[in-house]
Coordinates of C-alpha atoms in Angstrom, one line a residue:
X1 CA -46.7 -8.1 5.0
X2 CA -43.3 -6.6 4.5
X3 CA -40.2 -8.0 6.0
X4 CA -37.8 -5.7 8.0
X5 CA -35.3 -5.7 5.1
X6 CA -37.8 -4.8 2.4
X7 CA -39.4 -2.2 4.6
X8 CA -36.0 -0.6 5.2
X9 CA -35.3 -0.7 1.4
X10 CA -38.6 0.9 0.7
X11 CA -38.1 3.6 3.4
X12 CA -34.6 4.4 1.9
X13 CA -36.1 4.6 -1.6
X14 CA -38.9 7.0 -0.5
X15 CA -36.4 9.1 1.5
X16 CA -34.1 9.3 -1.5
X17 CA -37.0 10.4 -3.8
X18 CA -38.1 13.1 -1.3
X19 CA -34.5 14.3 -1.1
X20 CA -34.1 14.4 -4.9
X21 CA -37.4 16.2 -5.3
X22 CA -36.3 18.7 -2.6
X23 CA -33.0 19.3 -4.4
X24 CA -34.8 19.8 -7.7
X25 CA -37.1 22.3 -6.2
X26 CA -34.2 24.1 -4.5
X27 CA -32.3 24.1 -7.8
X28 CA -35.4 25.6 -9.6
X29 CA -35.8 28.3 -6.9
X30 CA -32.1 29.3 -7.1
X31 CA -32.3 29.4 -10.9
X32 CA -35.4 31.6 -10.8
X33 CA -33.8 34.0 -8.3
X34 CA -30.6 34.2 -10.5
X35 CA -32.8 35.3 -13.4
X36 CA -35.0 37.5 -11.3
X37 CA -37.0 39.9 -13.6
X38 CA -39.3 41.9 -11.2
X39 CA -42.1 44.1 -12.4
X40 CA -41.9 45.1 -16.1
X41 CA -43.5 47.7 -18.2
X42 CA -46.5 45.9 -19.5
X43 CA -49.5 44.4 -17.7
X44 CA -47.3 44.0 -14.6
X45 CA -47.6 47.7 -13.7
X46 CA -51.4 47.6 -14.0
X47 CA -51.6 44.5 -11.8
X48 CA -49.3 46.1 -9.3
X49 CA -51.3 49.4 -9.3
X50 CA -54.7 47.6 -8.9
X51 CA -53.3 45.4 -6.1
X52 CA -51.9 48.4 -4.4
X53 CA -55.3 50.1 -4.5
X54 CA -56.9 47.0 -3.1
X55 CA -54.3 46.8 -0.3
X56 CA -54.9 50.4 0.6
X57 CA -58.7 50.1 0.3
X58 CA -58.9 52.8 -2.4
X59 CA -60.0 50.6 -5.3
X60 CA -62.9 52.2 -7.1
X61 CA -65.1 51.5 -10.2
X62 CA -63.3 54.2 -12.2
X63 CA -60.1 52.1 -11.9
X64 CA -62.0 49.2 -13.2
X65 CA -63.2 51.2 -16.3
X66 CA -59.7 52.1 -17.3
X67 CA -58.7 48.5 -18.0
X68 CA -61.6 46.2 -17.6
X69 CA -59.8 43.0 -18.5
X70 CA -56.8 43.4 -16.3
X71 CA -58.7 44.7 -13.3
X72 CA -61.1 41.8 -13.5
X73 CA -58.4 39.2 -12.9
X74 CA -59.0 39.1 -9.2
X75 CA -57.1 35.8 -8.9
X76 CA -53.8 37.8 -9.4
X77 CA -54.9 41.0 -7.7
X78 CA -55.9 39.8 -4.3
X79 CA -52.9 37.5 -3.6
X80 CA -50.6 40.3 -4.7
X81 CA -52.5 42.8 -2.5
X82 CA -52.1 40.4 0.4
X83 CA -48.4 40.1 -0.3
X84 CA -48.2 43.9 -0.3
X85 CA -49.9 44.1 3.0
X86 CA -47.5 41.6 4.6
X87 CA -44.2 42.6 2.9
X88 CA -44.8 46.1 1.6
X89 CA -44.8 47.2 -2.0
X90 CA -41.6 46.0 -3.8
X91 CA -40.5 43.8 -6.6
X92 CA -40.2 40.7 -4.4
X93 CA -43.7 41.0 -2.9
X94 CA -45.1 41.7 -6.4
X95 CA -43.9 38.3 -7.7
X96 CA -44.1 36.2 -4.6
X97 CA -47.4 34.6 -5.6
X98 CA -46.1 33.9 -9.1
X99 CA -42.9 32.4 -7.7
X100 CA -44.8 30.1 -5.4
X101 CA -47.0 28.8 -8.2
X102 CA -43.9 28.3 -10.3
X103 CA -42.4 26.1 -7.6
X104 CA -45.8 24.4 -7.3
X105 CA -45.6 23.7 -11.1
X106 CA -42.3 21.8 -10.5
X107 CA -43.8 19.7 -7.7
X108 CA -47.0 19.1 -9.7
X109 CA -44.9 17.9 -12.7
X110 CA -43.4 15.3 -10.3
X111 CA -46.9 14.1 -9.2
X112 CA -48.2 13.9 -12.8
X113 CA -45.2 11.7 -13.7
X114 CA -45.7 9.6 -10.7
X115 CA -49.4 9.3 -11.2
X116 CA -49.1 8.1 -14.9
X117 CA -45.8 6.3 -14.8
X118 CA -43.5 6.1 -11.8
X119 CA -41.4 8.1 -9.4
X120 CA -38.3 8.2 -11.7
X121 CA -40.4 9.7 -14.5
X122 CA -41.9 12.2 -12.0
X123 CA -38.4 13.3 -11.0
X124 CA -37.4 13.7 -14.6
X125 CA -40.5 15.8 -15.3
X126 CA -39.8 17.9 -12.2
X127 CA -36.3 18.5 -13.3
X128 CA -37.3 19.5 -16.8
X129 CA -40.0 21.9 -15.4
X130 CA -37.3 23.4 -13.2
X131 CA -35.1 24.3 -16.1
X132 CA -37.5 25.2 -18.9
X133 CA -36.5 28.8 -20.0
X134 CA -40.0 30.3 -20.2
X135 CA -40.8 28.8 -16.8
X136 CA -37.7 30.4 -15.3
X137 CA -38.1 33.8 -16.9
X138 CA -41.8 34.2 -16.3
X139 CA -41.7 32.9 -12.7
X140 CA -40.5 36.3 -11.6
X141 CA -42.8 38.5 -13.6
X142 CA -46.2 39.8 -12.4
X143 CA -48.1 38.0 -15.1
X144 CA -51.0 35.5 -14.9
X145 CA -49.6 32.8 -17.2
X146 CA -47.8 30.6 -14.6
X147 CA -50.4 30.9 -11.8
X148 CA -53.3 30.1 -14.1
X149 CA -51.4 27.1 -15.6
X150 CA -50.6 25.9 -12.1
X151 CA -54.2 26.0 -10.9
X152 CA -55.6 24.5 -14.1
X153 CA -53.1 21.7 -13.9
X154 CA -53.8 21.2 -10.2
X155 CA -57.5 20.8 -11.0
X156 CA -56.7 18.3 -13.8
X157 CA -54.3 16.4 -11.5
X158 CA -56.9 16.1 -8.8
X159 CA -59.5 14.9 -11.3
X160 CA -57.2 12.2 -12.7
X161 CA -56.1 11.2 -9.3
X162 CA -59.7 10.8 -8.3
X163 CA -60.4 8.8 -11.4
X164 CA -57.5 6.5 -10.9
X165 CA -58.3 5.9 -7.2
X166 CA -62.1 5.8 -7.3
X167 CA -62.2 9.0 -5.4
X168 CA -65.1 10.7 -3.7
X169 CA -67.2 13.5 -5.0
X170 CA -65.2 16.0 -2.9
X171 CA -62.2 15.5 -5.2
X172 CA -64.3 16.4 -8.2
X173 CA -65.6 19.5 -6.5
X174 CA -62.1 20.4 -5.5
X175 CA -60.9 19.9 -9.0
X176 CA -63.6 22.3 -10.2
X177 CA -62.6 24.9 -7.6
X178 CA -59.0 24.9 -8.7
X179 CA -60.0 25.2 -12.4
X180 CA -62.2 28.1 -11.3
X181 CA -59.3 29.8 -9.6
X182 CA -57.3 29.3 -12.8
X183 CA -60.2 31.0 -14.7
X184 CA -60.2 33.9 -12.2
X185 CA -56.5 34.4 -12.9
X186 CA -56.8 34.4 -16.6
X187 CA -60.1 33.9 -18.3
X188 CA -58.6 32.9 -21.7
X189 CA -57.1 29.7 -20.1
X190 CA -60.5 28.0 -19.8

């Protein structure tokens, strides 16, 4: 049983950790928006084209034949098509899913550090993830690298969390689902 004083200290510590994590995430988001890249001239255009076709309902098998690998990455095409349907076709809606998974990577780095060590290590890991140059640059490009790494890491985190806490079978199933989503984003990550 905790005393009132120790409970208050614990609540202040938890509140301070949440505040620091929120500031790190906000800092990472601002940094990514400062270095915003948008759609480039490589695979980005193909993903955008296929997502636009899906959003309009005009996606056909002849589109699939032109670039079988890129058009088979449905894990990137459908979220982007949904973003196009909600926000219209533009640079921001093209990278929204990637940006959200990049922010998810920052939060996930915190949870990995907290799971294996402690909250301070988690905060350091989150801060480092928020400033890594490739993370910053690639988080605003329509590529599959960051989303696939996020979902693969999320699956691994759930697996380790379950192992450490004697989890239920549902956690193992969920872990497999997220690793499967990572595979649908980029088959070479598996």
